[in-house]
CSV table of C-alpha atoms in Angstrom, one decimal:
chain,number,residue,atom,x,y,z
A,1,UNK,CA,-57.6,51.6,-252.6
A,2,UNK,CA,-57.2,55.2,-251.5
A,3,UNK,CA,-56.9,57.3,-254.7
A,4,UNK,CA,-54.1,59.3,-253.2
A,5,UNK,CA,-52.0,56.2,-253.0
A,6,UNK,CA,-52.5,55.6,-256.7
A,7,UNK,CA,-51.3,59.2,-257.3
A,8,UNK,CA,-48.1,58.4,-255.3
A,9,UNK,CA,-47.5,55.3,-257.4
A,10,UNK,CA,-47.8,57.1,-260.7
A,11,UNK,CA,-45.4,59.8,-259.6
A,12,UNK,CA,-42.9,57.3,-258.2
A,13,UNK,CA,-43.2,55.2,-261.4
A,14,UNK,CA,-42.3,58.2,-263.5
A,15,UNK,CA,-38.8,57.9,-262.0
A,16,UNK,CA,-38.5,54.3,-263.0
A,17,UNK,CA,-37.1,55.1,-266.5
A,18,UNK,CA,-34.1,57.0,-264.9
A,19,UNK,CA,-33.5,54.2,-262.4
A,20,UNK,CA,-33.4,51.6,-265.2
A,21,UNK,CA,-31.2,53.8,-267.4
A,22,UNK,CA,-28.8,54.4,-264.5
A,23,UNK,CA,-28.7,50.7,-263.7
A,24,UNK,CA,-28.0,49.5,-267.2
A,25,UNK,CA,-25.6,52.2,-268.3
A,26,UNK,CA,-23.8,51.8,-265.0
A,27,UNK,CA,-23.5,48.1,-265.4
A,28,UNK,CA,-22.4,48.5,-269.0
A,29,UNK,CA,-19.7,51.0,-268.2
A,30,UNK,CA,-18.7,48.8,-265.3
A,31,UNK,CA,-18.4,45.7,-267.4
A,32,UNK,CA,-16.3,47.4,-270.1
A,33,UNK,CA,-14.1,49.0,-267.6
A,34,UNK,CA,-13.9,45.9,-265.4
A,35,UNK,CA,-12.9,43.7,-268.4
A,36,UNK,CA,-10.1,46.1,-269.5
A,37,UNK,CA,-8.8,46.5,-266.0
A,38,UNK,CA,-8.8,42.8,-265.3
A,39,UNK,CA,-7.1,42.0,-268.6
A,40,UNK,CA,-4.4,44.5,-267.8
A,41,UNK,CA,-4.0,43.3,-264.3
A,42,UNK,CA,-3.8,39.6,-265.2
A,43,UNK,CA,-2.0,39.7,-268.6
A,44,UNK,CA,0.0,42.9,-268.3
A,45,UNK,CA,3.6,43.3,-267.1
A,46,UNK,CA,4.0,43.1,-263.3
A,47,UNK,CA,4.5,46.8,-262.9
A,48,UNK,CA,1.3,47.7,-264.8
A,49,UNK,CA,-0.5,45.0,-262.8
A,50,UNK,CA,0.7,46.5,-259.6
A,51,UNK,CA,-0.4,50.0,-260.6
A,52,UNK,CA,-3.9,48.7,-261.7
A,53,UNK,CA,-4.1,46.8,-258.4
A,54,UNK,CA,-3.5,50.0,-256.4
A,55,UNK,CA,-5.7,52.2,-258.5
A,56,UNK,CA,-8.7,49.8,-258.1
A,57,UNK,CA,-8.0,49.4,-254.4
A,58,UNK,CA,-8.0,53.2,-253.9
A,59,UNK,CA,-11.2,53.7,-255.8
A,60,UNK,CA,-12.8,50.9,-253.9
A,61,UNK,CA,-12.1,52.8,-250.7
A,62,UNK,CA,-14.1,55.8,-251.7
A,63,UNK,CA,-17.9,55.9,-251.0
A,64,UNK,CA,-20.1,56.2,-254.1
A,65,UNK,CA,-21.6,59.4,-252.6
A,66,UNK,CA,-18.1,61.0,-252.6
A,67,UNK,CA,-17.4,59.7,-256.1
A,68,UNK,CA,-20.7,61.3,-257.3
A,69,UNK,CA,-19.9,64.7,-255.6
A,70,UNK,CA,-16.3,64.6,-257.0
A,71,UNK,CA,-17.7,64.1,-260.6
A,72,UNK,CA,-20.6,66.5,-260.2
A,73,UNK,CA,-18.5,69.3,-258.8
A,74,UNK,CA,-15.2,68.4,-260.3
A,75,UNK,CA,-16.0,68.2,-264.0
A,76,UNK,CA,-17.4,71.8,-264.3
A,77,UNK,CA,-14.1,72.9,-262.7
A,78,UNK,CA,-12.3,71.2,-265.6
A,79,UNK,CA,-14.5,73.1,-268.0
A,80,UNK,CA,-16.8,70.1,-268.7
A,81,UNK,CA,-20.3,70.8,-267.3
A,82,UNK,CA,-21.9,67.5,-266.7
A,83,UNK,CA,-25.7,67.3,-265.8
A,84,UNK,CA,-26.8,65.1,-262.9
A,85,UNK,CA,-27.8,62.1,-264.9
A,86,UNK,CA,-24.6,61.6,-266.9
A,87,UNK,CA,-22.6,62.4,-263.7
A,88,UNK,CA,-24.4,59.6,-261.9
A,89,UNK,CA,-23.9,57.2,-264.8
A,90,UNK,CA,-20.2,57.9,-264.8
A,91,UNK,CA,-19.9,57.6,-261.0
A,92,UNK,CA,-21.9,54.4,-260.8
A,93,UNK,CA,-20.1,53.0,-263.8
A,94,UNK,CA,-16.6,53.7,-262.4
A,95,UNK,CA,-17.6,52.2,-259.0
A,96,UNK,CA,-19.0,49.1,-260.6
A,97,UNK,CA,-16.0,48.9,-262.9
A,98,UNK,CA,-13.5,48.5,-260.1
A,99,UNK,CA,-15.7,45.8,-258.5
A,100,UNK,CA,-16.3,44.0,-261.7
A,101,UNK,CA,-12.6,43.9,-262.4
A,102,UNK,CA,-12.3,41.9,-259.2
A,103,UNK,CA,-15.1,39.6,-260.5
A,104,UNK,CA,-13.4,39.2,-263.9
A,105,UNK,CA,-10.0,38.6,-262.2
A,106,UNK,CA,-11.4,36.0,-259.8
A,107,UNK,CA,-13.1,34.0,-262.5
A,108,UNK,CA,-10.1,34.3,-264.9
A,109,UNK,CA,-7.9,32.9,-262.2
A,110,UNK,CA,-10.4,30.2,-261.6
A,111,UNK,CA,-10.2,29.1,-265.2
A,112,UNK,CA,-6.6,28.2,-264.4
A,113,UNK,CA,-3.1,28.7,-265.5
A,114,UNK,CA,-3.0,25.4,-267.4
A,115,UNK,CA,-5.5,26.6,-270.0
A,116,UNK,CA,-3.4,29.8,-270.6
A,117,UNK,CA,-0.3,27.8,-271.1
A,118,UNK,CA,-2.1,25.4,-273.5
A,119,UNK,CA,-3.3,28.4,-275.5
A,120,UNK,CA,0.1,30.0,-275.7
A,121,UNK,CA,1.7,26.6,-276.7
A,122,UNK,CA,-0.9,26.5,-279.5
A,123,UNK,CA,0.5,29.8,-280.7
A,124,UNK,CA,-2.3,32.2,-279.5
A,125,UNK,CA,-1.3,35.7,-278.6
A,126,UNK,CA,-2.1,37.2,-275.2
A,127,UNK,CA,-5.2,38.9,-276.5
A,128,UNK,CA,-6.2,35.8,-278.5
A,129,UNK,CA,-5.9,33.6,-275.5
A,130,UNK,CA,-7.9,36.0,-273.4
A,131,UNK,CA,-10.6,36.4,-276.0
A,132,UNK,CA,-11.0,32.8,-277.2
A,133,UNK,CA,-9.9,30.7,-274.2
A,134,UNK,CA,-10.2,32.5,-270.9
A,135,UNK,CA,-13.1,34.9,-271.4
A,136,UNK,CA,-15.7,32.5,-272.7
A,137,UNK,CA,-15.1,30.3,-269.6
A,138,UNK,CA,-14.6,33.1,-267.1
A,139,UNK,CA,-17.8,34.8,-268.2
A,140,UNK,CA,-19.8,31.7,-267.3
A,141,UNK,CA,-18.2,31.5,-263.9
A,142,UNK,CA,-18.9,35.1,-263.4
A,143,UNK,CA,-22.7,34.9,-263.8
A,144,UNK,CA,-23.7,34.7,-260.1
A,145,UNK,CA,-21.3,37.4,-259.1
A,146,UNK,CA,-22.4,39.5,-262.0
A,147,UNK,CA,-26.1,39.2,-261.2
A,148,UNK,CA,-25.3,40.1,-257.6
A,149,UNK,CA,-23.4,43.2,-258.9
A,150,UNK,CA,-26.5,44.1,-260.9
A,151,UNK,CA,-28.6,44.2,-257.7
A,152,UNK,CA,-25.9,46.3,-255.9
A,153,UNK,CA,-25.9,48.8,-258.8
A,154,UNK,CA,-29.7,48.9,-258.8
A,155,UNK,CA,-29.8,49.7,-255.1
A,156,UNK,CA,-27.0,52.2,-255.3
A,157,UNK,CA,-28.8,54.2,-258.0
A,158,UNK,CA,-30.8,55.6,-255.1
A,159,UNK,CA,-27.7,57.5,-253.9
A,160,UNK,CA,-28.0,59.6,-257.2
A,161,UNK,CA,-30.7,61.4,-255.2
A,162,UNK,CA,-27.8,63.4,-253.7
A,163,UNK,CA,-27.0,65.1,-257.0
A,164,UNK,CA,-30.7,65.6,-258.0
A,165,UNK,CA,-31.3,62.7,-260.4
A,166,UNK,CA,-35.0,62.1,-260.5
A,167,UNK,CA,-35.0,58.4,-260.1
A,168,UNK,CA,-37.6,56.4,-258.1
A,169,UNK,CA,-36.1,57.2,-254.7
A,170,UNK,CA,-35.9,60.9,-255.4
A,171,UNK,CA,-39.5,60.9,-256.6
A,172,UNK,CA,-40.6,59.0,-253.5
A,173,UNK,CA,-38.9,61.6,-251.2
A,174,UNK,CA,-40.6,64.4,-253.2
A,175,UNK,CA,-44.0,62.8,-252.8
A,176,UNK,CA,-43.3,62.4,-249.1
A,177,UNK,CA,-42.3,66.0,-248.7
A,178,UNK,CA,-45.5,67.2,-250.5
A,179,UNK,CA,-48.0,65.0,-248.6
A,180,UNK,CA,-46.0,65.2,-245.4
A,181,UNK,CA,-46.2,61.4,-244.9
A,182,UNK,CA,-43.1,59.5,-245.4
A,183,UNK,CA,-44.1,55.9,-244.8
A,184,UNK,CA,-46.4,55.1,-247.8
A,185,UNK,CA,-44.1,56.4,-250.6
A,186,UNK,CA,-41.0,54.9,-248.9
A,187,UNK,CA,-42.7,51.5,-248.7
A,188,UNK,CA,-43.8,51.7,-252.3
A,189,UNK,CA,-40.3,52.5,-253.5
A,190,UNK,CA,-38.9,49.8,-251.2
A,191,UNK,CA,-41.3,47.3,-252.8
A,192,UNK,CA,-40.2,48.3,-256.3
A,193,UNK,CA,-36.5,47.7,-255.5
A,194,UNK,CA,-37.3,44.5,-253.7
A,195,UNK,CA,-39.4,43.1,-256.6
A,196,UNK,CA,-36.6,43.7,-259.1
A,197,UNK,CA,-33.8,42.5,-256.8
A,198,UNK,CA,-35.6,39.4,-255.7
A,199,UNK,CA,-36.6,38.3,-259.2
A,200,UNK,CA,-33.2,39.1,-260.7
A,201,UNK,CA,-31.3,37.2,-258.0
A,202,UNK,CA,-33.6,34.2,-258.4
A,203,UNK,CA,-32.9,33.9,-262.1
A,204,UNK,CA,-29.2,33.8,-261.4
A,205,UNK,CA,-29.1,30.1,-260.7
A,206,UNK,CA,-31.1,29.3,-263.8
A,207,UNK,CA,-28.8,31.4,-266.0
A,208,UNK,CA,-25.8,29.8,-264.4
A,209,UNK,CA,-27.1,26.3,-265.2
A,210,UNK,CA,-28.3,27.4,-268.7
A,211,UNK,CA,-24.9,28.6,-269.8
A,212,UNK,CA,-22.9,26.0,-268.0
A,213,UNK,CA,-20.9,23.7,-270.3
A,214,UNK,CA,-21.0,20.2,-268.8
A,215,UNK,CA,-17.6,18.8,-268.0
A,216,UNK,CA,-15.9,22.2,-268.0
A,217,UNK,CA,-13.7,22.6,-264.9
A,218,UNK,CA,-13.2,25.6,-262.7
A,219,UNK,CA,-15.1,26.9,-259.7
A,220,UNK,CA,-15.3,30.3,-258.3
A,221,UNK,CA,-15.3,31.2,-254.7
A,222,UNK,CA,-18.8,32.2,-253.7
A,223,UNK,CA,-20.5,33.6,-250.6
A,224,UNK,CA,-18.9,36.9,-250.1
A,225,UNK,CA,-21.2,39.4,-251.6
A,226,UNK,CA,-18.7,42.3,-251.4
A,227,UNK,CA,-15.9,40.9,-253.4
B,1,UNK,CA,-4.9,74.4,-256.5
B,2,UNK,CA,-2.4,73.2,-253.8
B,3,UNK,CA,-2.8,76.5,-251.8
B,4,UNK,CA,-6.5,75.6,-251.8
B,5,UNK,CA,-5.8,72.3,-250.1
B,6,UNK,CA,-3.5,73.9,-247.6
B,7,UNK,CA,-5.8,76.7,-246.6
B,8,UNK,CA,-8.8,74.3,-246.3
B,9,UNK,CA,-6.8,72.0,-244.1
B,10,UNK,CA,-5.5,74.8,-241.9
B,11,UNK,CA,-8.9,76.5,-241.5
B,12,UNK,CA,-11.1,73.4,-241.3
B,13,UNK,CA,-8.7,70.8,-239.9
B,14,UNK,CA,-10.4,70.7,-236.5
B,15,UNK,CA,-13.8,70.4,-238.0
B,16,UNK,CA,-12.7,67.6,-240.3
B,17,UNK,CA,-11.2,65.8,-237.3
B,18,UNK,CA,-14.6,66.0,-235.6
B,19,UNK,CA,-16.2,64.6,-238.7
B,20,UNK,CA,-13.7,61.7,-238.8
B,21,UNK,CA,-14.6,60.9,-235.3
B,22,UNK,CA,-18.3,60.9,-236.2
B,23,UNK,CA,-17.8,58.7,-239.3
B,24,UNK,CA,-15.8,56.2,-237.2
B,25,UNK,CA,-18.5,56.3,-234.5
B,26,UNK,CA,-21.2,55.5,-236.9
B,27,UNK,CA,-19.1,52.8,-238.6
B,28,UNK,CA,-18.1,51.1,-235.4
B,29,UNK,CA,-21.6,51.4,-233.9
B,30,UNK,CA,-23.3,49.9,-236.9
B,31,UNK,CA,-20.7,47.2,-237.4
B,32,UNK,CA,-20.9,46.1,-233.8
B,33,UNK,CA,-24.7,46.1,-233.8
B,34,UNK,CA,-24.6,44.1,-237.0
B,35,UNK,CA,-22.3,41.6,-235.5
B,36,UNK,CA,-24.4,41.2,-232.3
B,37,UNK,CA,-27.6,40.7,-234.3
B,38,UNK,CA,-25.9,38.9,-237.2
B,39,UNK,CA,-24.5,35.9,-235.3
B,40,UNK,CA,-27.8,34.8,-233.6
B,41,UNK,CA,-29.6,35.6,-236.9
B,42,UNK,CA,-27.3,33.3,-238.7
B,43,UNK,CA,-27.7,30.5,-236.1
B,44,UNK,CA,-31.5,30.8,-236.3
B,45,UNK,CA,-31.3,30.9,-240.1
B,46,UNK,CA,-29.1,27.8,-240.3
B,47,UNK,CA,-30.1,25.6,-237.4
B,48,UNK,CA,-33.4,27.0,-236.1
B,49,UNK,CA,-36.9,25.6,-236.2
B,50,UNK,CA,-38.6,25.8,-239.6
B,51,UNK,CA,-40.8,28.8,-238.7
B,52,UNK,CA,-37.9,30.7,-237.2
B,53,UNK,CA,-35.7,29.8,-240.1
B,54,UNK,CA,-38.2,31.3,-242.6
B,55,UNK,CA,-38.6,34.4,-240.5
B,56,UNK,CA,-34.9,35.0,-240.4
B,57,UNK,CA,-34.6,34.3,-244.1
B,58,UNK,CA,-37.4,36.8,-244.9
B,59,UNK,CA,-35.7,39.5,-242.8
B,60,UNK,CA,-32.4,38.9,-244.6
B,61,UNK,CA,-34.0,38.9,-248.1
B,62,UNK,CA,-36.0,42.1,-247.4
B,63,UNK,CA,-32.9,44.0,-246.1
B,64,UNK,CA,-30.7,42.8,-248.9
B,65,UNK,CA,-33.4,43.5,-251.5
B,66,UNK,CA,-33.8,47.2,-250.7
B,67,UNK,CA,-31.4,50.1,-250.7
B,68,UNK,CA,-29.9,51.2,-247.4
B,69,UNK,CA,-30.9,54.8,-248.1
B,70,UNK,CA,-34.6,53.7,-248.1
B,71,UNK,CA,-34.1,51.8,-244.8
B,72,UNK,CA,-32.4,54.9,-243.3
B,73,UNK,CA,-35.2,57.2,-244.4
B,74,UNK,CA,-37.9,54.9,-243.1
B,75,UNK,CA,-36.2,54.8,-239.7
B,76,UNK,CA,-35.5,58.5,-239.5
B,77,UNK,CA,-38.4,60.2,-241.4
B,78,UNK,CA,-41.2,57.7,-241.2
B,79,UNK,CA,-40.8,56.2,-237.7
B,80,UNK,CA,-41.7,59.5,-235.9
B,81,UNK,CA,-45.2,59.2,-237.2
B,82,UNK,CA,-45.4,55.8,-235.4
B,83,UNK,CA,-44.1,57.5,-232.2
B,84,UNK,CA,-40.4,56.6,-232.6
B,85,UNK,CA,-38.3,59.7,-232.8
B,86,UNK,CA,-34.6,59.1,-233.0
B,87,UNK,CA,-31.7,61.6,-233.0
B,88,UNK,CA,-29.9,61.5,-236.4
B,89,UNK,CA,-26.8,59.7,-235.2
B,90,UNK,CA,-28.7,57.0,-233.4
B,91,UNK,CA,-31.0,56.5,-236.4
B,92,UNK,CA,-28.0,56.2,-238.7
B,93,UNK,CA,-26.3,53.6,-236.4
B,94,UNK,CA,-29.5,51.6,-236.1
B,95,UNK,CA,-30.3,51.6,-239.8
B,96,UNK,CA,-26.8,50.7,-240.9
B,97,UNK,CA,-26.5,48.1,-238.1
B,98,UNK,CA,-29.8,46.4,-238.9
B,99,UNK,CA,-28.7,46.4,-242.5
B,100,UNK,CA,-25.2,45.0,-241.7
B,101,UNK,CA,-26.8,42.3,-239.5
B,102,UNK,CA,-28.5,40.7,-242.6
B,103,UNK,CA,-25.2,40.7,-244.6
B,104,UNK,CA,-23.1,39.5,-241.6
B,105,UNK,CA,-25.7,36.7,-241.0
B,106,UNK,CA,-25.2,35.5,-244.6
B,107,UNK,CA,-21.4,35.5,-244.2
B,108,UNK,CA,-21.7,33.5,-241.0
B,109,UNK,CA,-24.2,31.1,-242.5
B,110,UNK,CA,-21.8,30.4,-245.3
B,111,UNK,CA,-19.0,29.9,-242.8
B,112,UNK,CA,-21.1,27.6,-240.7
B,113,UNK,CA,-21.7,25.5,-243.7
B,114,UNK,CA,-17.9,25.6,-244.5
B,115,UNK,CA,-17.1,23.7,-241.3
B,116,UNK,CA,-16.9,20.0,-242.2
B,117,UNK,CA,-19.9,17.9,-241.5
B,118,UNK,CA,-17.7,15.3,-239.9
B,119,UNK,CA,-17.1,17.8,-237.1
B,120,UNK,CA,-20.9,17.7,-236.3
B,121,UNK,CA,-20.9,14.0,-236.3
B,122,UNK,CA,-17.9,13.7,-234.1
B,123,UNK,CA,-19.4,16.2,-231.6
B,124,UNK,CA,-22.7,14.5,-231.5
B,125,UNK,CA,-21.1,11.1,-231.1
B,126,UNK,CA,-19.2,12.4,-228.1
B,127,UNK,CA,-22.5,13.3,-226.5
B,128,UNK,CA,-22.5,17.1,-227.2
B,129,UNK,CA,-26.0,18.6,-227.5
B,130,UNK,CA,-26.7,20.7,-230.6
B,131,UNK,CA,-26.4,23.9,-228.6
B,132,UNK,CA,-23.0,22.8,-227.2
B,133,UNK,CA,-21.8,21.8,-230.7
B,134,UNK,CA,-22.7,25.2,-232.2
B,135,UNK,CA,-21.2,27.1,-229.3
B,136,UNK,CA,-18.0,25.2,-228.8
B,137,UNK,CA,-17.3,23.5,-232.1
B,138,UNK,CA,-18.9,25.4,-235.0
B,139,UNK,CA,-18.7,29.0,-233.9
B,140,UNK,CA,-15.0,29.2,-232.9
B,141,UNK,CA,-14.0,27.7,-236.3
B,142,UNK,CA,-16.5,29.5,-238.5
B,143,UNK,CA,-15.8,32.9,-237.1
B,144,UNK,CA,-12.2,32.5,-238.3
B,145,UNK,CA,-13.4,31.5,-241.7
B,146,UNK,CA,-15.7,34.5,-241.9
B,147,UNK,CA,-12.9,37.1,-241.2
B,148,UNK,CA,-12.2,38.0,-244.8
B,149,UNK,CA,-15.9,38.6,-245.5
B,150,UNK,CA,-16.2,40.5,-242.3
B,151,UNK,CA,-13.3,42.7,-243.3
B,152,UNK,CA,-15.2,43.6,-246.5
B,153,UNK,CA,-18.3,44.3,-244.5
B,154,UNK,CA,-16.4,46.7,-242.2
B,155,UNK,CA,-15.0,48.6,-245.1
B,156,UNK,CA,-18.6,48.7,-246.6
B,157,UNK,CA,-19.9,50.1,-243.4
B,158,UNK,CA,-17.2,52.8,-243.4
B,159,UNK,CA,-18.2,53.8,-246.9
B,160,UNK,CA,-22.0,53.5,-246.4
B,161,UNK,CA,-21.8,55.6,-243.2
B,162,UNK,CA,-21.5,58.5,-245.7
B,163,UNK,CA,-25.3,58.2,-246.4
B,164,UNK,CA,-25.9,59.4,-242.9
B,165,UNK,CA,-25.2,62.8,-244.6
B,166,UNK,CA,-28.8,62.6,-245.9
B,167,UNK,CA,-30.2,62.8,-242.4
B,168,UNK,CA,-27.8,65.6,-241.2
B,169,UNK,CA,-25.4,63.5,-239.2
B,170,UNK,CA,-22.2,65.7,-239.1
B,171,UNK,CA,-19.9,63.0,-240.5
B,172,UNK,CA,-17.4,63.5,-243.3
B,173,UNK,CA,-19.6,64.1,-246.3
B,174,UNK,CA,-22.0,66.4,-244.4
B,175,UNK,CA,-19.1,68.4,-243.1
B,176,UNK,CA,-17.6,68.4,-246.6
B,177,UNK,CA,-20.8,69.9,-247.9
B,178,UNK,CA,-20.8,72.5,-245.2
B,179,UNK,CA,-17.2,73.5,-245.9
B,180,UNK,CA,-17.9,73.5,-249.6
B,181,UNK,CA,-20.8,75.8,-249.2
B,182,UNK,CA,-18.7,78.3,-247.3
B,183,UNK,CA,-15.6,78.2,-249.5
B,184,UNK,CA,-17.0,77.0,-252.9
B,185,UNK,CA,-14.1,74.6,-253.0
B,186,UNK,CA,-16.3,71.6,-253.4
B,187,UNK,CA,-13.8,69.6,-255.5
B,188,UNK,CA,-10.9,70.2,-253.1
B,189,UNK,CA,-12.8,69.3,-250.0
B,190,UNK,CA,-14.3,66.1,-251.5
B,191,UNK,CA,-10.8,65.1,-252.7
B,192,UNK,CA,-9.5,65.5,-249.2
B,193,UNK,CA,-12.5,63.5,-247.9
B,194,UNK,CA,-11.9,60.8,-250.5
B,195,UNK,CA,-8.3,60.5,-249.2
B,196,UNK,CA,-9.5,60.1,-245.6
B,197,UNK,CA,-11.9,57.3,-246.6
B,198,UNK,CA,-9.3,55.5,-248.6
B,199,UNK,CA,-6.8,55.8,-245.7
B,200,UNK,CA,-9.2,54.3,-243.2
B,201,UNK,CA,-10.3,51.5,-245.5
B,202,UNK,CA,-6.7,50.5,-246.0
B,203,UNK,CA,-6.0,50.7,-242.3
B,204,UNK,CA,-9.1,48.5,-241.6
B,205,UNK,CA,-8.1,46.0,-244.2
B,206,UNK,CA,-4.5,45.7,-242.9
B,207,UNK,CA,-5.8,45.6,-239.3
B,208,UNK,CA,-8.2,42.8,-240.1
B,209,UNK,CA,-5.4,40.9,-241.7
B,210,UNK,CA,-3.5,41.1,-238.4
B,211,UNK,CA,-6.6,39.8,-236.6
B,212,UNK,CA,-6.9,37.0,-239.1
B,213,UNK,CA,-3.3,36.0,-238.5
B,214,UNK,CA,-3.5,36.3,-234.7
B,215,UNK,CA,-6.8,34.3,-234.6
B,216,UNK,CA,-5.7,31.6,-237.0
B,217,UNK,CA,-5.6,28.2,-235.3
B,218,UNK,CA,-3.1,25.7,-236.7
B,219,UNK,CA,-4.4,22.3,-237.7
B,220,UNK,CA,-8.0,23.3,-238.3
B,221,UNK,CA,-9.1,21.7,-241.5
B,222,UNK,CA,-11.7,23.7,-243.3
B,223,UNK,CA,-13.7,22.8,-246.3
B,224,UNK,CA,-13.4,26.1,-248.1
B,225,UNK,CA,-12.9,29.7,-247.4
B,226,UNK,CA,-15.7,32.0,-248.1
């Protein structure tokens, strides 16, 4: 193989750690935020539920690129300077959070009202019913959607290029600008994303079956990637 | 703070209006292209011969497995070396459209499969050919089933049209950056732009709901909605 290509690869791989950090932190923030939002939307009083519904709808209407710029330029104005990497984590996390709240909500609703009523009639509190009855079932139903969200977040980390985070896409573009040849570095970085996405989405089915409890009801609407 | 918004809007209002038109052009162009390629792609992917089916599946997997920004950069920055030089706006519409085609094809495929199998059997027993069945029986029903997913895709295209900023298409984000660099009011201008995006995504969602209602055909029994 051309030694130059090997050089490309090592430079691009140096961005992999940031891509992975961004993906996992983004997903983690998103899961925490999504669970809280969904809990408030489903279990909260109608007025709170409506407010949450509107807030998530509004945030879902803003492109990630604009969210990143708002955080990157907005936080310093509030007196909190935020470097590119944390800005990107926060932006990706918030975006993922409002999507994951939809996922949580969909799977919670799929578990069914009857289970909730049964839990209340057994004397569980709202939080207790959520924690012990709804969540363990809902999380299982969520797996395919959640794995899908993982690949979306992974791909979206490339947009952090806009605020100068040195993840794999940024590194690939830098290489391209130095060697004045865009195709090889772009193909390499595309192959890296593809490898991760492809393998992750193909373990989804296995995970789903592994954690499935036989005989447990409930089904979640599938098919639409962009919930 | 509020004076900032007012002065930005009064000074740069016309420029922002042009940017809105550009954002909507890219969105509409990409979405239409995605639809025109997505429908035949879904038909081939679902009902085609085995070799064609695998080719369609490979295209869809590759597009869905790589970020849109990478696809856009390949089309705009790498294609000229192969003799294909595109103006930024065309490159953006093409990249987003080719990407959307893969997603739309998956929605259509799911909606094809949602039409009950008995419909196929009924059509074939009435002497319809496969082609006729797809065209006159399956497509009219499944397009209706796909509308909610297609709505999401439209809003996605609206939002992802923002990455055209990277290749200097003068759409909203690019114009925002320009205004920000002149006024140093980055936060204000991006807040305004966020409001514009949210407004249009709400308009699109409501508009598609009307389409869904208008297009709904009473009495059609569907297995499931996707």
